[in-house]
Coordinates of C-alpha atoms in Angstrom, one line a residue:
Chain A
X1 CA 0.0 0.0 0.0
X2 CA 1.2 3.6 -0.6
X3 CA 1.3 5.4 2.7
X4 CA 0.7 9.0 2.5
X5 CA 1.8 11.6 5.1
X6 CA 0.7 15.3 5.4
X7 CA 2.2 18.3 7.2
X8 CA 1.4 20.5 9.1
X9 CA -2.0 17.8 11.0
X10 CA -3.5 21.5 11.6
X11 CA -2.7 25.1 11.4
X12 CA -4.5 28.3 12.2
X13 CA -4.9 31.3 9.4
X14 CA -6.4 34.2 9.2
X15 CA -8.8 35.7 6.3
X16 CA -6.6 36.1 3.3
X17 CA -3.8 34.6 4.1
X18 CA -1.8 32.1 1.6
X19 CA -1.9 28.9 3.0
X20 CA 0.1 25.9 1.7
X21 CA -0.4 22.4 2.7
X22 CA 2.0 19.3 2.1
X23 CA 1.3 15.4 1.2
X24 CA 4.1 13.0 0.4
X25 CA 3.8 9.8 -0.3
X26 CA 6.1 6.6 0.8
X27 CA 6.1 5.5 -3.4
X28 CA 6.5 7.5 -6.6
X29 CA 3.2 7.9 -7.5
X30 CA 3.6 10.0 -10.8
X31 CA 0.9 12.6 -10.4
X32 CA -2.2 10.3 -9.4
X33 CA -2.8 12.9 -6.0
X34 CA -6.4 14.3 -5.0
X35 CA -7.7 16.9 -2.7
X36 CA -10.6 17.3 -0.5
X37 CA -12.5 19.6 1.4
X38 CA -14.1 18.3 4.2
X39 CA -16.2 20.1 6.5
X40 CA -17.9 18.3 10.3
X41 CA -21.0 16.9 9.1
X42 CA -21.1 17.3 5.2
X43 CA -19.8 14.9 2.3
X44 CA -16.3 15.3 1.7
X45 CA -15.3 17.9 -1.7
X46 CA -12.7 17.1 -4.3
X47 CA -11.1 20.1 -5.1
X48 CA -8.0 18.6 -7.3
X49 CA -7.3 15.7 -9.4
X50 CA -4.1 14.5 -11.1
X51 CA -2.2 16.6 -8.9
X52 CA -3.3 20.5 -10.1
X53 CA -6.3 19.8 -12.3
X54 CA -9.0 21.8 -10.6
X55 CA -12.6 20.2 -10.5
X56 CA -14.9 21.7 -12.4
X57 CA -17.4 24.5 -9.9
X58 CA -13.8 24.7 -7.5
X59 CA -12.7 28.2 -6.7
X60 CA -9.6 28.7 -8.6
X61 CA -8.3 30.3 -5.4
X62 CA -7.0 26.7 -4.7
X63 CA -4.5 25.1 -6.6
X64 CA -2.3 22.1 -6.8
X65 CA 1.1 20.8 -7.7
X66 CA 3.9 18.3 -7.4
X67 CA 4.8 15.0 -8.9
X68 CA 6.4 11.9 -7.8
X69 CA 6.7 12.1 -3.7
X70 CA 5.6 15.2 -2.8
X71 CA 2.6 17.2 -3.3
X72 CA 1.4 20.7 -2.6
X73 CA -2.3 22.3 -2.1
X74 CA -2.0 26.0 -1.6
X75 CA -5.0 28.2 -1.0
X76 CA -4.4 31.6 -2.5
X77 CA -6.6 33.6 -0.2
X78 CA -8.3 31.7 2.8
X79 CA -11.9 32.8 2.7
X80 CA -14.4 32.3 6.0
X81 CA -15.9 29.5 4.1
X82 CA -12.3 27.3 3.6
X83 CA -11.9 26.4 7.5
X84 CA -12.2 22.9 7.2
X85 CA -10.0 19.6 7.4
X86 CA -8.3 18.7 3.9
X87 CA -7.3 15.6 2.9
X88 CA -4.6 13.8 0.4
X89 CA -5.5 10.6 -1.9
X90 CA -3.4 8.4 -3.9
X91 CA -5.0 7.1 -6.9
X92 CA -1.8 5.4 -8.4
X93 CA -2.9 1.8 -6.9
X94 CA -5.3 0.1 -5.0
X95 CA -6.1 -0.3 -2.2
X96 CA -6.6 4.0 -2.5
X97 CA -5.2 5.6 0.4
X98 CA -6.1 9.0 2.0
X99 CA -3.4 10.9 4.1
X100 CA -4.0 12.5 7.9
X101 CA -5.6 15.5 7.1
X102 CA -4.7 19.0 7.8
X103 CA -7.0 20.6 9.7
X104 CA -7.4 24.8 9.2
X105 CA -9.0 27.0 11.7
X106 CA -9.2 30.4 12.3
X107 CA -6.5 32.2 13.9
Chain B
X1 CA -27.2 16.7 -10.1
X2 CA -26.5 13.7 -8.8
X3 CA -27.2 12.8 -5.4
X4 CA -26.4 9.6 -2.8
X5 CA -27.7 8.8 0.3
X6 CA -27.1 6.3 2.3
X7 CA -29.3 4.3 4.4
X8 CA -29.3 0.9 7.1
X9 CA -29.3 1.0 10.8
X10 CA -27.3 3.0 13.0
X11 CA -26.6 0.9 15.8
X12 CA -25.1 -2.7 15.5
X13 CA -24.1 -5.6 17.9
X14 CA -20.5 -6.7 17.7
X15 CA -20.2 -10.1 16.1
X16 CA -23.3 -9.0 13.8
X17 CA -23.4 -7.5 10.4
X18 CA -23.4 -4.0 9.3
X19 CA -25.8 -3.4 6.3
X20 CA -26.0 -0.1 4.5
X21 CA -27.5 0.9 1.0
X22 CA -26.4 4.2 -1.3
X23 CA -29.5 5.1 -3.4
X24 CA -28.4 7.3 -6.5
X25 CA -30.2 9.5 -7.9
X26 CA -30.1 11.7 -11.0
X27 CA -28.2 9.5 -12.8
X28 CA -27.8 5.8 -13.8
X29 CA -25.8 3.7 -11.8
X30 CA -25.1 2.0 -15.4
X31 CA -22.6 5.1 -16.4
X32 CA -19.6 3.1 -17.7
X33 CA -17.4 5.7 -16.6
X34 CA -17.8 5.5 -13.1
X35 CA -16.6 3.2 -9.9
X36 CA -19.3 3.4 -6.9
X37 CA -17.3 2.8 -3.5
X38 CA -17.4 3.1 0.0
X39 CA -15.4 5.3 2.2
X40 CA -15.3 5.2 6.4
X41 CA -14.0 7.5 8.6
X42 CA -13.9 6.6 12.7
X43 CA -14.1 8.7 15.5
X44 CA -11.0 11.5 15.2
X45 CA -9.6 9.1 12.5
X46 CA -8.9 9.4 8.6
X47 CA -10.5 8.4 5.9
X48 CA -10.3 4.2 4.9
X49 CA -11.3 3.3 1.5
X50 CA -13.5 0.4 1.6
X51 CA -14.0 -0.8 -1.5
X52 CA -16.1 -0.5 -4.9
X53 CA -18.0 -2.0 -7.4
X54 CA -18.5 -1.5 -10.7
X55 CA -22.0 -1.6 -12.6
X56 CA -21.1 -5.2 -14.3
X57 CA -20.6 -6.6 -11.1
X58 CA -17.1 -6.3 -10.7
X59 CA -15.8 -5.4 -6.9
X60 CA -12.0 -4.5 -5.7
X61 CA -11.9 -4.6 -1.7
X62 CA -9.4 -3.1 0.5
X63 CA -7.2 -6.1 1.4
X64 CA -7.8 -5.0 5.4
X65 CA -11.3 -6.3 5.1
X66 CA -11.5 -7.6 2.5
X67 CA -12.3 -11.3 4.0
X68 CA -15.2 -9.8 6.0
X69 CA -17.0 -7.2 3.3
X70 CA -19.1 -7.9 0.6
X71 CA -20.1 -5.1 -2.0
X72 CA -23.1 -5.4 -4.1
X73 CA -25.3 -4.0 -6.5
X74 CA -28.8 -3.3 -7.6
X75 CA -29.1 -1.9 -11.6
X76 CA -32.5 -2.0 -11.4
X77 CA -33.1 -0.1 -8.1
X78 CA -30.3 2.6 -8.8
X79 CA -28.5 1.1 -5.3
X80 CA -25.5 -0.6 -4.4
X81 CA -25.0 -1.5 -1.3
X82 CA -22.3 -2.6 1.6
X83 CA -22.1 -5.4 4.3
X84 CA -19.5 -5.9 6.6
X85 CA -19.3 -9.0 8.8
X86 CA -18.1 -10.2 12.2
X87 CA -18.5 -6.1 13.3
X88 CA -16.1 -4.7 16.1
X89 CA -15.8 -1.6 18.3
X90 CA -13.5 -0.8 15.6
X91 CA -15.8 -0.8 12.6
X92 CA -17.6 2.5 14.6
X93 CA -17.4 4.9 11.9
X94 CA -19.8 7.4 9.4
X95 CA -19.7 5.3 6.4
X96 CA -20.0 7.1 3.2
X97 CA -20.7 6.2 -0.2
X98 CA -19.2 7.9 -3.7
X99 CA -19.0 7.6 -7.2
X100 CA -15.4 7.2 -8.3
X101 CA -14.4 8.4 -11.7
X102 CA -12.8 5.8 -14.3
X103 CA -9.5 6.6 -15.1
X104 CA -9.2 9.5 -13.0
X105 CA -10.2 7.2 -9.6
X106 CA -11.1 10.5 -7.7
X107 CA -14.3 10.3 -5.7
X108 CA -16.4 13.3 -7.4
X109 CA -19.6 12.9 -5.3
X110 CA -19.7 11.6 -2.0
X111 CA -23.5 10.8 0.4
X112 CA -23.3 13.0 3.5
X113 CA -22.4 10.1 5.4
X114 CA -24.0 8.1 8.2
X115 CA -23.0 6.8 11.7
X116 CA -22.6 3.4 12.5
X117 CA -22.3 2.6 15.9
X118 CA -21.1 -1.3 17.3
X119 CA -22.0 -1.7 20.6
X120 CA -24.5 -4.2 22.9

């Protein structure tokens, strides 16, 4: 199984700040990498697929790259409504795995 | 736009079996380009893929259950649905289901989710 890792598990941000988060994965896993949103009690959002393809109706405020091990997410301007957990997912083999989660609260 | 929910009892005794059903709607479950899997997340954990199903029939388990789950589905009811055997403390999670996309295998809708709890 590919185990994926994120970092920071949680920060706190304030409205309009750039916030980046990291994934890396134990295996090269060219650039089969996903995003979601996920907010306490609601389904969970993909945001990015295939590592910086943004899905369509997703604010382009967020935005994805990397390739191979390591894997970015960055949110260009944190808006009120972005305070939620975000997790990782490897699509390069199965079983799929999802990472940690970052969780992002307000400062 | 395509909706799932998922349904099935929220409360289930260890050693017993956890059934839930993901009713889709808005679209045919008979989309060739899609997977339809189940996700679980427990308490202040991360997120597990379960395992999916395709509409031919064809399922792909996560290897960590894969001798106690059993993924099904129902064409002609727009369903698929999930059972888990020989349930533990440790199968306590919100269960969700999703439609994975071929090819892409990112989970582009999700249910909202629903609690199951194992306990006497």
């Amino acid at each position: 199984d590919v185990q994926m890792t994120q970092s920071p598990s949680s920060l706190s941000a304030s409205v309009g700040d750039r916030v980046t988060i990291t994934c890396r994965a134990s295996h090269r896993i060219s650039n089969n990498l996903n995003w979601y949103q996920h907010k306490p009690g609601k389904a969970p959002k993909v945001l990015i697929h295939a590592a910086s393809s943004l899905q369509s109706g997703v604010s382009s405020r967020f935005s994805g790259s990397g390739s191979g091990t390591d894997f970015t997410l960055t949110i260009s301007s944190l808006q009120p409504e972005d305070f939620a957990t975000y997790y990782c997912q490897e699509s390069y083999s199965l079983p799929f795995t999802f990472g940690p989660g970052t969780k992002v609260d307000i400062k | 736009q395509l909706q799932l929910q998922e349904s099935g009892p929220g409360l289930v005794k260890p050693s017993e079996t956890l059934s839930l059903t993901c009713t889709v709607s808005n679209d045919s479950i008979r989309r060739e380009s899609y997977y339809w899997d189940w996700v679980r997340q427990p308490p202040g954990k991360g997120l597990e893929w379960i395992g999916s199903i395709y509409y031919t029939g064809s399922t792909f388990y996560n290897p960590s259950l894969k001798s106690r789950v059993t993924i099904s589905i129902d064409t002609s009811k727009n369903q698929f649905s999930l059972k888990v055997n020989s349930v533990t403390a440790a199968d306590t999670a919100v269960y969700y289901c999703a439609r994975r996309v071929y090819g892409g295998d990112f989970f582009d809708y999700w249910g909202q989710g629903t609690l199951v709890t194992v306990s006497s």
